Coordinates of C-alpha atoms and ligand atoms in Angstrom, one line a residue:
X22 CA 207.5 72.6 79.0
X23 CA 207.9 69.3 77.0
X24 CA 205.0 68.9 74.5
X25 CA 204.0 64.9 74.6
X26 CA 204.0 63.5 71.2
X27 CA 201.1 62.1 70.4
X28 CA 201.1 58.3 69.9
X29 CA 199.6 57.2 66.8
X30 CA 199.0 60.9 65.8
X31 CA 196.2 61.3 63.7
X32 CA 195.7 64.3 61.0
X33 CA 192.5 66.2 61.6
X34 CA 191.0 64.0 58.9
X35 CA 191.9 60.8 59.6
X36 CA 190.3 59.2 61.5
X37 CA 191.8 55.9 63.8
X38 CA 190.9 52.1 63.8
X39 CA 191.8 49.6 66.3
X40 CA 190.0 47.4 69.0
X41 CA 188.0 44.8 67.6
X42 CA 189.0 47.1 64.8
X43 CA 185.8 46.8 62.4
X44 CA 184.7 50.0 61.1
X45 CA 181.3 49.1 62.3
X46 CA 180.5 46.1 64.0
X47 CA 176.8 46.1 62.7
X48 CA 175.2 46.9 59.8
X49 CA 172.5 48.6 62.5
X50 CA 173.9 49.6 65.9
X51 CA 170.7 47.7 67.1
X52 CA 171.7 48.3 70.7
X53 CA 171.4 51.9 71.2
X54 CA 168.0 52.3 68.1
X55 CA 165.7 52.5 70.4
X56 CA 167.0 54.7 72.4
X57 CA 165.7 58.4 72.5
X58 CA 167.5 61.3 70.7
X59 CA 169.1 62.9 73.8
X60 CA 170.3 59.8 75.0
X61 CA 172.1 58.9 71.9
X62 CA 173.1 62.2 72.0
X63 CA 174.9 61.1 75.2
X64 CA 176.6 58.0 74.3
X65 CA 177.6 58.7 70.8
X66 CA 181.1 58.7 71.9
X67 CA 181.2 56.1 74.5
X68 CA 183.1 53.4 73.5
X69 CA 181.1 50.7 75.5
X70 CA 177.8 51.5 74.9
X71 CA 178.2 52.5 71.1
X72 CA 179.0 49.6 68.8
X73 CA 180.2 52.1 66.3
X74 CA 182.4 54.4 68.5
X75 CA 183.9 51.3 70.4
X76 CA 185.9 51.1 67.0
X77 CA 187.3 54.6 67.4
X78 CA 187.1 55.6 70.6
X79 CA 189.2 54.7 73.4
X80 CA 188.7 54.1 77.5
X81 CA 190.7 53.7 80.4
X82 CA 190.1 52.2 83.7
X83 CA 192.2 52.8 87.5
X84 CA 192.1 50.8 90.0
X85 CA 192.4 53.0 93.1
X86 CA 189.7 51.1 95.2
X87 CA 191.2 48.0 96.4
X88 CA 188.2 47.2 98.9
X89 CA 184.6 45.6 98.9
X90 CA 181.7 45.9 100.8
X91 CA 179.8 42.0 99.6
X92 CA 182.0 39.2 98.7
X93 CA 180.6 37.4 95.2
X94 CA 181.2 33.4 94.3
X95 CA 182.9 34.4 91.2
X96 CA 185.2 37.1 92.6
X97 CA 188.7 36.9 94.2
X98 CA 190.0 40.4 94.5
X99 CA 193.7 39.1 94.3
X100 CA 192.6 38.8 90.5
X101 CA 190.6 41.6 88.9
X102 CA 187.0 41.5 89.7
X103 CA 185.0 39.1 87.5
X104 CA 182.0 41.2 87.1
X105 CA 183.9 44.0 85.0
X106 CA 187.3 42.4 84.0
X107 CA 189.2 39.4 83.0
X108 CA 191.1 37.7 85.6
X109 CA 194.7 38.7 85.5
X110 CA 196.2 41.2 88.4
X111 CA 195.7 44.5 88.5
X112 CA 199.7 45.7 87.9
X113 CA 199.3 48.7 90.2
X114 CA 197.4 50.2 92.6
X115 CA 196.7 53.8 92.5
X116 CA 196.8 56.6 94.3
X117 CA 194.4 59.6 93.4
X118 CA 196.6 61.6 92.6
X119 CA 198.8 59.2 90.4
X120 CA 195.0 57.8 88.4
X121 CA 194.8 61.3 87.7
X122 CA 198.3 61.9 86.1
X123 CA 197.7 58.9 84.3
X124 CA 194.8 59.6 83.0
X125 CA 196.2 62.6 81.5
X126 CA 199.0 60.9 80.2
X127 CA 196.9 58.7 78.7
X128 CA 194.7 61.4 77.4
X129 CA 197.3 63.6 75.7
X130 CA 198.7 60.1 74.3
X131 CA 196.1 58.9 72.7
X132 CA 193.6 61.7 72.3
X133 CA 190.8 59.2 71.0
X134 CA 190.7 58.1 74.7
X135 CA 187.2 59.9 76.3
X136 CA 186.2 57.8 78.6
X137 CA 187.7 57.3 82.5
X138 CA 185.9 54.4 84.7
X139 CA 186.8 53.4 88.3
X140 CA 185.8 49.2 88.2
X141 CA 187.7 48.1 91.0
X142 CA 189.4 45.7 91.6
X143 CA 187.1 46.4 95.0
X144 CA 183.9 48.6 94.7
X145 CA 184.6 52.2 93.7
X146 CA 181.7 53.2 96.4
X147 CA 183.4 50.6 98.9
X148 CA 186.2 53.6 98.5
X149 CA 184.3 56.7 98.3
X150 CA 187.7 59.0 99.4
X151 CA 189.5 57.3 96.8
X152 CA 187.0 56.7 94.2
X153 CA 185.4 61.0 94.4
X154 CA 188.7 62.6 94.9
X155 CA 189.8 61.0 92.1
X156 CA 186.8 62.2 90.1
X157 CA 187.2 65.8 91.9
X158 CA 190.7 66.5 90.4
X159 CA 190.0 65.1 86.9
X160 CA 186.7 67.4 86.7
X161 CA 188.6 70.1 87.3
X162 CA 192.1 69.4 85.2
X163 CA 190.5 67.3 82.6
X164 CA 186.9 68.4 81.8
X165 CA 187.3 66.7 78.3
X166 CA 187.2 63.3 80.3
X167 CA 183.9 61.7 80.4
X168 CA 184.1 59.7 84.1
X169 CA 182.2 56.4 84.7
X170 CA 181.7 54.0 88.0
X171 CA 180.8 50.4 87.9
X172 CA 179.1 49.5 91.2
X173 CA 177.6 46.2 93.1
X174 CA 175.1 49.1 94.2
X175 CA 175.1 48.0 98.0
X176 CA 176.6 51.7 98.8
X177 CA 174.8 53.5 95.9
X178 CA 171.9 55.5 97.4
X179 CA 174.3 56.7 100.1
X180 CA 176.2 58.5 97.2
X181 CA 173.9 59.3 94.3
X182 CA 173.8 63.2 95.0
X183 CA 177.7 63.0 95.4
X184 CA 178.0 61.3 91.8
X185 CA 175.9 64.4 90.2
X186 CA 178.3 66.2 91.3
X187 CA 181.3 65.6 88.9
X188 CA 181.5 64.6 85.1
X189 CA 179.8 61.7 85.3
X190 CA 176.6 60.8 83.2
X191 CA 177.1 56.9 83.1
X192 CA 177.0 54.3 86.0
X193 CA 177.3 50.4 85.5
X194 CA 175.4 48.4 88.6
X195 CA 175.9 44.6 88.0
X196 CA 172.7 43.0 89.3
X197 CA 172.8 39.8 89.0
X198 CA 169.4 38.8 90.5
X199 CA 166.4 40.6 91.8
X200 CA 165.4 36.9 93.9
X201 CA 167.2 37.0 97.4
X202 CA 167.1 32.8 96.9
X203 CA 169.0 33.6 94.0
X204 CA 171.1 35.7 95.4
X205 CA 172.2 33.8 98.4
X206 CA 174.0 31.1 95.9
X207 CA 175.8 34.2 94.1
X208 CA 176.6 36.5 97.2
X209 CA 177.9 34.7 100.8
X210 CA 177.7 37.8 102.6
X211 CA 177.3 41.2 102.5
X212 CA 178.7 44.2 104.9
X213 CA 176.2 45.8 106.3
X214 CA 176.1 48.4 109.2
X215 CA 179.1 47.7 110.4
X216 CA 178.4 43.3 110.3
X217 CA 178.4 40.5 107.7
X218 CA 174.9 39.7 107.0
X219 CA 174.9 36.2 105.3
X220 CA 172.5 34.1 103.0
X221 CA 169.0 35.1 102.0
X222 CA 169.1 38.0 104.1
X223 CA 172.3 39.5 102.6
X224 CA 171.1 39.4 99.5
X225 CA 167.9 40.9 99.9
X226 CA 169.8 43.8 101.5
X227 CA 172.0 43.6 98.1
X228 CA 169.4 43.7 95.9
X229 CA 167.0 46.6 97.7
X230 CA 169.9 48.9 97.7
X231 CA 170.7 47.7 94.0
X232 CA 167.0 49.0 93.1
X233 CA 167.1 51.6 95.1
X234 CA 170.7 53.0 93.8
X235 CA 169.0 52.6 90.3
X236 CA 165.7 54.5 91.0
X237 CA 168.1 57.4 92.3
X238 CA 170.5 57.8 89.5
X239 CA 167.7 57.4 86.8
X240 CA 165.7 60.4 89.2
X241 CA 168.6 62.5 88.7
X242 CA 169.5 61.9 85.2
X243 CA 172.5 59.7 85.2
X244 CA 172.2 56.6 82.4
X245 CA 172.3 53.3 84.1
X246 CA 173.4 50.3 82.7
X247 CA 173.0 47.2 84.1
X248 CA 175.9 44.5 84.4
X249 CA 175.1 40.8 84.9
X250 CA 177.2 37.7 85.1
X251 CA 175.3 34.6 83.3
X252 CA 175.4 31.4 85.3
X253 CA 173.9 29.0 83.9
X254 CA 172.1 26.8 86.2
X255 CA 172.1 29.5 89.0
X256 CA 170.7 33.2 87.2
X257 CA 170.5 32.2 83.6
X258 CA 166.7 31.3 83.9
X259 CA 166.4 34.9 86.4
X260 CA 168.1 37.3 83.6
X261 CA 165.0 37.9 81.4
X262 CA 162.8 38.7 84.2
X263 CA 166.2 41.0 85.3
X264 CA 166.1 42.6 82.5
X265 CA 162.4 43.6 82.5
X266 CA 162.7 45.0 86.3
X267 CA 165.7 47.0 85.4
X268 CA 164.3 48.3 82.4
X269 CA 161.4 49.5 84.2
X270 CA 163.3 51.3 87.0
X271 CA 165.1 53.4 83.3
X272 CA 168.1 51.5 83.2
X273 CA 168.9 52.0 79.3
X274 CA 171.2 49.3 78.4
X275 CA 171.7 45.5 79.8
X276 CA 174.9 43.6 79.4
X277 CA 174.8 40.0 80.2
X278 CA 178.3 38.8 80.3
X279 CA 179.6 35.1 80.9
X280 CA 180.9 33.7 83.5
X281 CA 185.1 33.4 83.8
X282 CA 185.7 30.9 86.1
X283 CA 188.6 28.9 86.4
X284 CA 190.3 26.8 89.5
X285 CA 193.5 28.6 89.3
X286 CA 191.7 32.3 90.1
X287 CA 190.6 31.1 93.2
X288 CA 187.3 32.0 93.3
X289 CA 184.4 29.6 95.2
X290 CA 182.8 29.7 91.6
X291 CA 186.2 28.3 90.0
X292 CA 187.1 25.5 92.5
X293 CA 183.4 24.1 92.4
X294 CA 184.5 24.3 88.5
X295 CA 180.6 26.3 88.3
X296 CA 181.3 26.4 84.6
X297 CA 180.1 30.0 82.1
X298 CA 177.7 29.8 79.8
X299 CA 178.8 28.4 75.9
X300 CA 178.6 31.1 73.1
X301 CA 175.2 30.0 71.7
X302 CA 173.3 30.2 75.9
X303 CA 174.3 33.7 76.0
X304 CA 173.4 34.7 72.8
X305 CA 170.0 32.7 73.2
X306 CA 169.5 35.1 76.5
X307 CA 170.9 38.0 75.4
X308 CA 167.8 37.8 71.9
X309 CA 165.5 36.9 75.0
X310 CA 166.4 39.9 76.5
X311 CA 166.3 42.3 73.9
X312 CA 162.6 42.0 73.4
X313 CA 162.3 44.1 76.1
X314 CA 165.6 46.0 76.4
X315 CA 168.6 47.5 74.6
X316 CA 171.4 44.9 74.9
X317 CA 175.3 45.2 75.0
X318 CA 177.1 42.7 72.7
X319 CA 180.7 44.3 72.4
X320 CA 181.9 44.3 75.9
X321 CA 185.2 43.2 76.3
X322 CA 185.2 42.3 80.7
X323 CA 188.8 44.7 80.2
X324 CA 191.0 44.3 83.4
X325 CA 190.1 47.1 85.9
X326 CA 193.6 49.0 84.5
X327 CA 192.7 48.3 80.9
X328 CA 194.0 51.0 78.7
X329 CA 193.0 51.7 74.9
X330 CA 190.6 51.1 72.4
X331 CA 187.8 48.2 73.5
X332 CA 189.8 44.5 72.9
X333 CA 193.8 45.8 73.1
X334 CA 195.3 46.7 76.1
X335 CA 198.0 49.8 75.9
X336 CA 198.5 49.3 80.2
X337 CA 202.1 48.4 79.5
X338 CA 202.8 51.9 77.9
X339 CA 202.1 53.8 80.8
X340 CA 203.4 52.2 83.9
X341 CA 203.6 55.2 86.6
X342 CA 207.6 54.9 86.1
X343 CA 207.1 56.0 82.8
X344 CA 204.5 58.3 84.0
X345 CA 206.5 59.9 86.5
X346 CA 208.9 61.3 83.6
X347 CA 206.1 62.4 81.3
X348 CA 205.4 66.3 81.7
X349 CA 202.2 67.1 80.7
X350 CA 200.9 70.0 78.5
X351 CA 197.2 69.0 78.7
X352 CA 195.9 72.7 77.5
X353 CA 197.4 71.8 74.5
X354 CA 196.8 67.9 74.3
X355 CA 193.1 69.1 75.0
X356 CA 193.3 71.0 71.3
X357 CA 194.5 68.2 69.9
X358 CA 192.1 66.0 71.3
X359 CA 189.1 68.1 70.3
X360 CA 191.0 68.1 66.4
X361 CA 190.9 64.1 66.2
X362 CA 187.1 63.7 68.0
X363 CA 185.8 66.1 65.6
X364 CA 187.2 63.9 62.7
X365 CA 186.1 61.3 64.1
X366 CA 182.2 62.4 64.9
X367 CA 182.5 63.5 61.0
X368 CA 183.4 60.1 60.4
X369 CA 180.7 58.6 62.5
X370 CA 177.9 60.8 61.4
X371 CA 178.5 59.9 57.6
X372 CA 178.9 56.6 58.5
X373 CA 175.8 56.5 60.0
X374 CA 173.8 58.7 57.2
X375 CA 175.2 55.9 55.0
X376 CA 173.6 53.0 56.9
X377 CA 172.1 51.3 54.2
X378 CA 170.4 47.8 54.4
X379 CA 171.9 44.8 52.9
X380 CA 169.2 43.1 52.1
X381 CA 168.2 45.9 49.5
X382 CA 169.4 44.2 46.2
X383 CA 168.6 40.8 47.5
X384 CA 165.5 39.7 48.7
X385 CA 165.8 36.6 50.4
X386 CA 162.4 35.0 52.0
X387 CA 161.4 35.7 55.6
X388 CA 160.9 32.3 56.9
X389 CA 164.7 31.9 55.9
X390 CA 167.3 30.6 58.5
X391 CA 169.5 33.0 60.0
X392 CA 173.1 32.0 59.3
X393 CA 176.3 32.9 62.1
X394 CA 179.8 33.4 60.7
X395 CA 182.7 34.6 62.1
X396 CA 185.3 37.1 60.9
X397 CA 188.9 37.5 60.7
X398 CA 189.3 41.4 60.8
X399 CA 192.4 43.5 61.6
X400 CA 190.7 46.9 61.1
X401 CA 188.7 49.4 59.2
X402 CA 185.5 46.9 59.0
X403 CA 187.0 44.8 56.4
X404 CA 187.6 41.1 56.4
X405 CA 191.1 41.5 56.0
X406 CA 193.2 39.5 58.1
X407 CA 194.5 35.6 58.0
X408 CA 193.0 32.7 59.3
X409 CA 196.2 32.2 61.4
X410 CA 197.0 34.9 62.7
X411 CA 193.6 36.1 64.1
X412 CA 193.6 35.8 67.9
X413 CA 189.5 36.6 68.1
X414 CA 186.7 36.3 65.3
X415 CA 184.3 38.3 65.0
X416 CA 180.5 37.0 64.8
X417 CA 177.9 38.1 62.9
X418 CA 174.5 36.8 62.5
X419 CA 173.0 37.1 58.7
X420 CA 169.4 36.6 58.1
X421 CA 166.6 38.2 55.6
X422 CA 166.4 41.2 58.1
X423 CA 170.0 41.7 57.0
X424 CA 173.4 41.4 59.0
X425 CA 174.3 42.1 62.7
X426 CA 176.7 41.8 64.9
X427 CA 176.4 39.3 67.4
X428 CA 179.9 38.9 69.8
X429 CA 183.5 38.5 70.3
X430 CA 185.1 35.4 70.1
X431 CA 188.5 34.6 71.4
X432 CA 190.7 32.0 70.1
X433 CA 194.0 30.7 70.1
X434 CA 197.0 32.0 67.6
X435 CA 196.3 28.8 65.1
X436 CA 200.3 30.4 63.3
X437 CA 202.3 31.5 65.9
X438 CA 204.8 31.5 63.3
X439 CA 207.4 28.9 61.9
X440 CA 207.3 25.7 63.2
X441 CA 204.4 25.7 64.7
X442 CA 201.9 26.7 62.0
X443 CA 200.1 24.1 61.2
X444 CA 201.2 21.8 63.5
X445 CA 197.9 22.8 65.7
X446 CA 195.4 19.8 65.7
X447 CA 194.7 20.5 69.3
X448 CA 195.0 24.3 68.5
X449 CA 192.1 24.0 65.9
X450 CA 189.9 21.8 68.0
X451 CA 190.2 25.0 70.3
X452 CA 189.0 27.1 67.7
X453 CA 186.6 25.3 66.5
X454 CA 184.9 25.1 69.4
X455 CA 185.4 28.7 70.0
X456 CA 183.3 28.8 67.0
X457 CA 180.4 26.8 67.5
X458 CA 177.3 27.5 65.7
X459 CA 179.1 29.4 62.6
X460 CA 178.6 27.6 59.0
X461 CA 181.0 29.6 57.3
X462 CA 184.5 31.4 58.7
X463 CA 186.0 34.8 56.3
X464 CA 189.2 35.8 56.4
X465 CA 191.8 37.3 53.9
X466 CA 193.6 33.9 53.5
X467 CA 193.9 30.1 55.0
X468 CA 196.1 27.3 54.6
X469 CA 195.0 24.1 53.3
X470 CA 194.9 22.0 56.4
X471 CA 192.7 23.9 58.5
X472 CA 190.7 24.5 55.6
X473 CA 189.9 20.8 55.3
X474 CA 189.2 20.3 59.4
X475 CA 187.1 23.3 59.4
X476 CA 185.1 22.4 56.7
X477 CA 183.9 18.6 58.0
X478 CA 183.8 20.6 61.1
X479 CA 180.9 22.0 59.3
X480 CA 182.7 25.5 59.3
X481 CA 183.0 26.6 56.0
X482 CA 185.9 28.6 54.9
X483 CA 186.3 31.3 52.8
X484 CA 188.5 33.6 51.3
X485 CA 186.4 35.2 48.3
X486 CA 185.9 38.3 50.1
X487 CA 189.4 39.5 51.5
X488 CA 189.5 43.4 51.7
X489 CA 185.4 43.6 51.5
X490 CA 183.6 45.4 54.0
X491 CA 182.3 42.9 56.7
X492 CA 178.7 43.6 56.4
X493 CA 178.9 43.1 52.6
X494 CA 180.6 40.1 52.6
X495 CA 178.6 38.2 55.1
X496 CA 175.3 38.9 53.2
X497 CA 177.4 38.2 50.2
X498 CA 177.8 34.6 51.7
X499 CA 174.2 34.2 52.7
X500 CA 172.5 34.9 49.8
X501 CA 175.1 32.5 48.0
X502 CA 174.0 29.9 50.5
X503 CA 170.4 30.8 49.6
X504 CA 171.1 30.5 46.2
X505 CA 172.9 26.9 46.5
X506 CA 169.8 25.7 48.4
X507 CA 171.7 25.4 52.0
X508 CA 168.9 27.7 54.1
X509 CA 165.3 26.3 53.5
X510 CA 164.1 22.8 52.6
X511 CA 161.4 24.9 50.7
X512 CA 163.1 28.0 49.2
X513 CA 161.8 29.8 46.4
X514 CA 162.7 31.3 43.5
X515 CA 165.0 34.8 44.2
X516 CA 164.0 37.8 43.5
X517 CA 167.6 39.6 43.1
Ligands
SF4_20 S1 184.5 46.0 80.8 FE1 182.9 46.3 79.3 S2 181.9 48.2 80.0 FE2 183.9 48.2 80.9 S3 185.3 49.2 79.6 FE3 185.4 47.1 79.0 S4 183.8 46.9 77.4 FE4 183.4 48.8 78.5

């Protein structure tokens, strides 16, 4: 039998980089400290609910369950479902049996992968056949495989029992509102014993079965997290009070994404150009929030066939043509696979027993303002890449409790090489408003013209640090702010 090479293949010691490719995208992976041991113990390895293994570890998504039971405003199924993915197609419906030799493929491939989740593009419980015989088969063949759902919860208490059943010890709800008034303007209908059941009364149904879905899983020991799409103007008032019901119901972990709405996706929410939420509202809501509840910062929306580490998409490599050709040795990928997560939870672990604080050598005031930069990063935690070429920053907030990491940011290519480097007025506008709110931008190197726009833009540039780790650099820049007087009207004296 044909042995699978495997891609990227890591030594037992080394350990792999990628996605939004910092080593660690917090000095503190704030979002899981306050959770207890054994559920820490849980998601160590889950690349979206650990800021520090989304950087190592990798997930997978199939879309074998095409249809919906509720229809939401910001949702047209033709494109990937808005709650868990970027617009964009799905490229292929699945069959059971074909997610599951994909996922193996994808498994032997790229044994970092440990995660499989069934997000749609309809609702995995919408498809129950489709969505557990999946799960059935890779329980059985693949018990390395972690398995996820992500849910609108409408069928969810009909099938909690059957979800403790397999591999599964996460599920995703997205609850976008625990106020049927609220929910009328984000759900038209609902389908419900066998009718549509519109408006106010839809979504109360939505929303009761929602809880009720919640109360189960948390009864039976499954983590919950809890999805919700910010609108502003319709939930982004709601979401606090959201995230203080769901906590108290045991959800562990909230993730407030924005709204992608856009005419050309078709959805009610995009022709009535209902616009998402700029940077600095959701991160205003999402520090609201996590006052009273762990909060998710690194989510990526992936498409609902997204393939890799979090932020790069790998779908292309294993199109069920080339699937269909792959022979599969999984016994043996499985030993490999256990080689490279071993290295990796080494990695983690020491990573984690060095978590030091920034702020040690340098005290800087309390009543000191926080500062946001962004990042150009390629990998390994280090601010290592070129202003140019970076097609996302990352953002991390510095302040005298030290530096954390706040979001993603997409941009633009500003170099998309040759002739049109440079040439990118309109290109830069883009990014700088992409980066709104950040005083100072890092990266390995920059050219001299946006250098000048982004400084009167107020954006500071800076190359100093190329090749430093992230963390260091930022607090690097802060305290150098401090010390040239740009943070306080009132600062005193440093005590380095
Ligand atoms: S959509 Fe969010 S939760 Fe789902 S795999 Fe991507 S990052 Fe993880």
């Amino acid at each position: 039998m044909l042995e699978l090479k495997v891609l990227g293949d890591h030594s037992e010691t080394e350990v792999p980089q990628g996605g939004c490719s910092s080593g660690s995208c917090g000095s503190t992976d704030d979002q899981l400290s306050h959770l207890s041991e054994s559920v820490r113990q849980r998601v160590f390895n889950h690349p979206c609910y650990s800021e520090q293994a989304h950087h190592h570890f990798a997930r997978m998504h199939v879309a074998v369950a095409p249809a919906c039971n509720i229809q939401c405003n910001y949702c047209n199924r033709k494109y990937d479902c808005a709650n868990e993915s970027r617009p964009g197609v799905v490229s292929e419906l699945l069959t059971p049996k074909q997610a599951v030799k994909k996922t193996m493929a994808v498994a032997a491939n790229i044994p970092q992968m440990t995660v499989l989740g069934i997000a749609g593009p309809g609702d995995p419980l919408a498809n129950p056949n489709k969505t557990f015989s999946t799960f059935r088969m890779l329980t059985e063949q693949a018990p390395d495989i972690k398995l996820c759902v992500s849910t609108n919860g409408l069928a969810l208490p009909d099938y909690a029992d059957e979800l403790t059943k397999h591999n599964i010890d996460h599920v995703t709800i997205t609850i976008n509102c625990v106020d049927p008034e609220i929910g009328a303007k984000i759900y038209p209908w609902v389908f419900w014993n066998n009718k549509r059941v519109r408006g106010v009364e839809g979504a109360k149904i939505l929303i009761d079965r929602q809880q009720e879905g919640l109360e189960k899983l948390v009864e039976r020991d499954i983590l919950v997290k809890v999805n919700s799409v910010m609108l502003p103007g319709i939930n982004d008032k709601h979401l606090a009070e959201v995230s203080r019901v769901v906590k108290s119901k045991g959800a562990f972990l909230h993730n407030v994404m924005p709204l992608i709405a856009e005419p050309e996706h078709g959805t009610y929410f995009g022709l009535m150009e209902q616009r998402g939420p700029t940077p600095k509202e959701l991160q205003e809501l999402q520090d609201e929030c996590s006052g009273d509840m762990n909060m998710m910062r690194h989510c990526r929306q992936c498409r609902a066939d997204a393939v890799g580490l979090l932020g790069e998409d790998r779908g292309a490599e294993f199109t069920m043509e080339k699937i269909e050709a792959m022979e599969i040795d999984y016994e043996a990928a499985m030993v490999k696979r256990k080689k490279v997560h071993d290295a990796i939870n080494a990695e983690l672990a020491k990573a984690t027993t060095q978590s030091q604080s920034v702020n040690a050598d340098h005290a800087i005031p309390a009543e000191t303002r926080p500062v946001l930069m962004a990042i150009a990063s390629q990998g390994g935690g280090l601010v290592n890449q070129h202003f140019g070429h970076a097609k996302e920053f990352l953002v991390y907030e510095a302040s005298p409790e030290g530096v954390r990491f706040i979001s993603h940011r997409k941009t633009d290519l500003y170099c998309t090489g040759g002739d049109t480097c440079g040439d990118g007025d309109s290109l830069l506008g883009g990014i700088i408003k992409a980066l709104e709110g950040c005083e100072a931008v890092l990266c390995s190197k920059i050219g001299y013209e946006p250098w000048e726009t982004l400084e009167s833009a107020g954006i500071m540039p800076n190359g100093e640090h190329a090749m430093e780790k992230i963390e260091d650099a930022v607090w690097a820049v802060y305290v150098e702010m401090y010390q040239n007087g740009k943070l306080t009207d009132n600062q005193t004296q440093m005590t380095a």
